[in-house]
GROMACS .gro file of C-alpha atoms in nm:
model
  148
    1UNK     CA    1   1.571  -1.230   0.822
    2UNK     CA    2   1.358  -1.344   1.100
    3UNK     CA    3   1.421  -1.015   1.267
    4UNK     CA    4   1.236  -0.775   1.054
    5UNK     CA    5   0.947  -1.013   1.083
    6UNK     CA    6   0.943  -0.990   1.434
    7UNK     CA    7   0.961  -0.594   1.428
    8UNK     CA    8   0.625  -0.605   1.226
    9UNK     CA    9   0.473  -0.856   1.441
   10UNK     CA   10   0.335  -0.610   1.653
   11UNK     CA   11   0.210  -0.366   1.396
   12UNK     CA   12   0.016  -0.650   1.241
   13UNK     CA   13  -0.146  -0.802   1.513
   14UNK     CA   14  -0.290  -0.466   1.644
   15UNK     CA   15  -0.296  -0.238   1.305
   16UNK     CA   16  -0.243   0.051   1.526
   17UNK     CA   17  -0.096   0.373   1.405
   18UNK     CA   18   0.102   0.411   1.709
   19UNK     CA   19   0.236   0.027   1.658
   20UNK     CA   20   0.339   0.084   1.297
   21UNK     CA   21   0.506   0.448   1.369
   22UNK     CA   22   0.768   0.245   1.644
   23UNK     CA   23   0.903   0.054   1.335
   24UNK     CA   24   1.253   0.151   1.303
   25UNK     CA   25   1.418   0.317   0.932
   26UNK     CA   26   1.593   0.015   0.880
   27UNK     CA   27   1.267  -0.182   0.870
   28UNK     CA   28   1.050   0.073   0.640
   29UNK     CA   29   1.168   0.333   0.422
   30UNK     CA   30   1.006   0.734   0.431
   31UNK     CA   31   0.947   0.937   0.160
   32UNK     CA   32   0.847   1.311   0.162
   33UNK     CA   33   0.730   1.475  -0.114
   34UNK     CA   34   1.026   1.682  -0.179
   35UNK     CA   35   1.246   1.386  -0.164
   36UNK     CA   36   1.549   1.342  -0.408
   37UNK     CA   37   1.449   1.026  -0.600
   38UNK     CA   38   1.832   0.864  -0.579
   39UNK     CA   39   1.779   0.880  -0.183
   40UNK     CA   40   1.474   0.666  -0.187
   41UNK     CA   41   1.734   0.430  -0.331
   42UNK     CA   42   1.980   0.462  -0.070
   43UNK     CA   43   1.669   0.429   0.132
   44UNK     CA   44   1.561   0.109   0.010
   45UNK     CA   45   1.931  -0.008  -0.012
   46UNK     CA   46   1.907   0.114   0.422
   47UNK     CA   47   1.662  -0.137   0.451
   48UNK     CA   48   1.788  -0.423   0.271
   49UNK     CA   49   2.140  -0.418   0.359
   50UNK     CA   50   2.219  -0.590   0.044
   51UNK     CA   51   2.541  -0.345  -0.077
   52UNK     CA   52   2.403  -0.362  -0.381
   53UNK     CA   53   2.187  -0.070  -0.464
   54UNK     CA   54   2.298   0.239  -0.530
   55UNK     CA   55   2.230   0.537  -0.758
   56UNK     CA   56   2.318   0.867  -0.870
   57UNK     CA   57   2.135   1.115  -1.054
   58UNK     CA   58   2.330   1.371  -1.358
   59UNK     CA   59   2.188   1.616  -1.569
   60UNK     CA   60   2.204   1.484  -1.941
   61UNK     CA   61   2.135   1.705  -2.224
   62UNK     CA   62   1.857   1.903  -2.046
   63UNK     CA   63   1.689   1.622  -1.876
   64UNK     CA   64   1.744   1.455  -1.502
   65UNK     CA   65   1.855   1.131  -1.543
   66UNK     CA   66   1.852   0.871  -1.260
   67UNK     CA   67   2.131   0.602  -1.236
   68UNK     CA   68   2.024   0.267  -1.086
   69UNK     CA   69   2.347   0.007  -1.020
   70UNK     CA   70   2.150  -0.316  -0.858
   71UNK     CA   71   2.368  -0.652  -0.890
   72UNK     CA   72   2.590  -0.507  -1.119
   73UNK     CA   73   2.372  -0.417  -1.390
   74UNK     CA   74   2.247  -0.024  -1.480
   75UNK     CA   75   1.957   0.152  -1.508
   76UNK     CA   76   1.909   0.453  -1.642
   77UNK     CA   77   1.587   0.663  -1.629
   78UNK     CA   78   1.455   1.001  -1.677
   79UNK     CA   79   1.336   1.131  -1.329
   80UNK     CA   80   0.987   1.213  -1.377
   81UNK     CA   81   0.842   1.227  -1.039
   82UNK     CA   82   0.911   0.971  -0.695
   83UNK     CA   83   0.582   0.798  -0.791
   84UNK     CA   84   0.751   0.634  -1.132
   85UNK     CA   85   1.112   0.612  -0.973
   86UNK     CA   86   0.947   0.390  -0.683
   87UNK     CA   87   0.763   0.165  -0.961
   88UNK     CA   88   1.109   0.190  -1.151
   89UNK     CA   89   1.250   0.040  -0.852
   90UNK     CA   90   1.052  -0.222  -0.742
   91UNK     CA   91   1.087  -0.385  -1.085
   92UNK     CA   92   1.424  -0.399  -1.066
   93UNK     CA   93   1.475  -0.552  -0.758
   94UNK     CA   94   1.266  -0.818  -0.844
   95UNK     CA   95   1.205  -1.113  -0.850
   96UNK     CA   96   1.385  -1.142  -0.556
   97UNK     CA   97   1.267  -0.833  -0.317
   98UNK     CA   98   0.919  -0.633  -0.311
   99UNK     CA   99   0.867  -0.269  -0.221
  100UNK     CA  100   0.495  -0.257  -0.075
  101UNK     CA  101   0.285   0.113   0.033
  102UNK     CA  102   0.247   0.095   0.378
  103UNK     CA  103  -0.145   0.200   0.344
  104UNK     CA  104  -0.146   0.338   0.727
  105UNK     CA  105   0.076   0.655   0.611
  106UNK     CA  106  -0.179   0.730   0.315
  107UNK     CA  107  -0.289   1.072   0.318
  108UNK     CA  108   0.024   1.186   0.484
  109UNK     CA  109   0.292   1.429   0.273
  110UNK     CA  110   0.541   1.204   0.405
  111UNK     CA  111   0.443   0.790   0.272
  112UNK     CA  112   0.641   0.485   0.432
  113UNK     CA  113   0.733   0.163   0.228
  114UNK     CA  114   0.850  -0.161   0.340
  115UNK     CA  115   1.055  -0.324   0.129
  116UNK     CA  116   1.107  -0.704   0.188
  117UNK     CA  117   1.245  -1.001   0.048
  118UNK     CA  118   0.973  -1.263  -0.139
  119UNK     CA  119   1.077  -1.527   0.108
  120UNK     CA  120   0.957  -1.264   0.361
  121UNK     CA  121   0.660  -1.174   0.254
  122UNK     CA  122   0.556  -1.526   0.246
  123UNK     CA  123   0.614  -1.521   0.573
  124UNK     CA  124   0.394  -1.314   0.637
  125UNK     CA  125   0.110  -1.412   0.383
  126UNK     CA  126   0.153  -1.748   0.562
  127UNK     CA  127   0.132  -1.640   0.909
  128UNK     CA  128  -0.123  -1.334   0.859
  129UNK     CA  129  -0.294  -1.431   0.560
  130UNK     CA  130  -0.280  -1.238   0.203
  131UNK     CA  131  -0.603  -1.055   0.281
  132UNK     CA  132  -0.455  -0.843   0.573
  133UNK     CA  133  -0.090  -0.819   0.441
  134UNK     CA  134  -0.261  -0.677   0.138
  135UNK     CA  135  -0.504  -0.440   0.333
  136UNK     CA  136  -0.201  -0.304   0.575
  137UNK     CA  137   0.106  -0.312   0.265
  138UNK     CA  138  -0.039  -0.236  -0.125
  139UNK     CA  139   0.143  -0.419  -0.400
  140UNK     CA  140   0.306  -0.183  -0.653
  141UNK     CA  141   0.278  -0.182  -0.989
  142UNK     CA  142   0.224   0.027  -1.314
  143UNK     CA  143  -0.039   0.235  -1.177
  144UNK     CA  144   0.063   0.276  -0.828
  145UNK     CA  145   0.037   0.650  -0.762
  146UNK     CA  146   0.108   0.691  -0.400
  147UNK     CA  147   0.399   0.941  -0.360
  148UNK     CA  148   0.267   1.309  -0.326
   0.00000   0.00000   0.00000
């Protein structure tokens, strides 16, 4: 756990672009514009190395259905665009994990995530404070519109 708090360590105490682009894809998760929305699942699932997550997408009676399994229970949702499949996400997996926008990638066609568990991001809140963990990583919610 400790070690994905140490990989961000350096991001954090700089804020550098450079810093934040040497995090590795098991420590934040990418997602292009064109992305498939069940691979930012299996993206998310790279990251938390829970076995847990997975998902599939069908087509169902003329619609694109995505298939969330997440601690054996199943979500089903119509695939509408990356934006509501991340949001879609992140309330699944909690309480116990949080998906945040890594704000450094905004304006990019490609965004970066870091998903994390609570204990975490306490972690960090305690150790950086909530006012820059909020200014570098943007809580999601309803009206997060970040993905292009």
């Amino acid at each position: 756990m400790y070690e994905k708090i140490e990989k961000l360590d350096k991001y954090l105490k700089t804020e550098e672009y450079e810093d934040f682009y040497n995090l590795d894809r098991e420590t934040i998760f990418w997602v292009d514009w064109r992305e498939f929305d069940d691979s930012i699942i299996q993206y998310c699932e790279k990251c938390l190395k829970k076995n847990s997550l997975k998902a599939e997408m069908k087509e169902d009676s003329g619609d694109l259905k995505l298939t969330i399994n997440y601690e054996n229970k199943t979500h089903i949702e119509k695939v509408v665009d990356r934006d509501r499949t991340i949001i879609t996400l992140n309330e699944i997996i909690q309480p116990k994990y949080e998906i945040r926008f890594c704000k450094v990638s905004d304006g990019s066609d490609t965004l970066a995530f870091l998903p994390l568990s609570n204990q975490e991001w306490g972690q960090l809140i305690e150790k950086y404070g909530e006012e820059r963990i909020n200014k570098c990583f943007e809580p999601i919610n309803q009206n997060s519109v970040n993905v292009q």
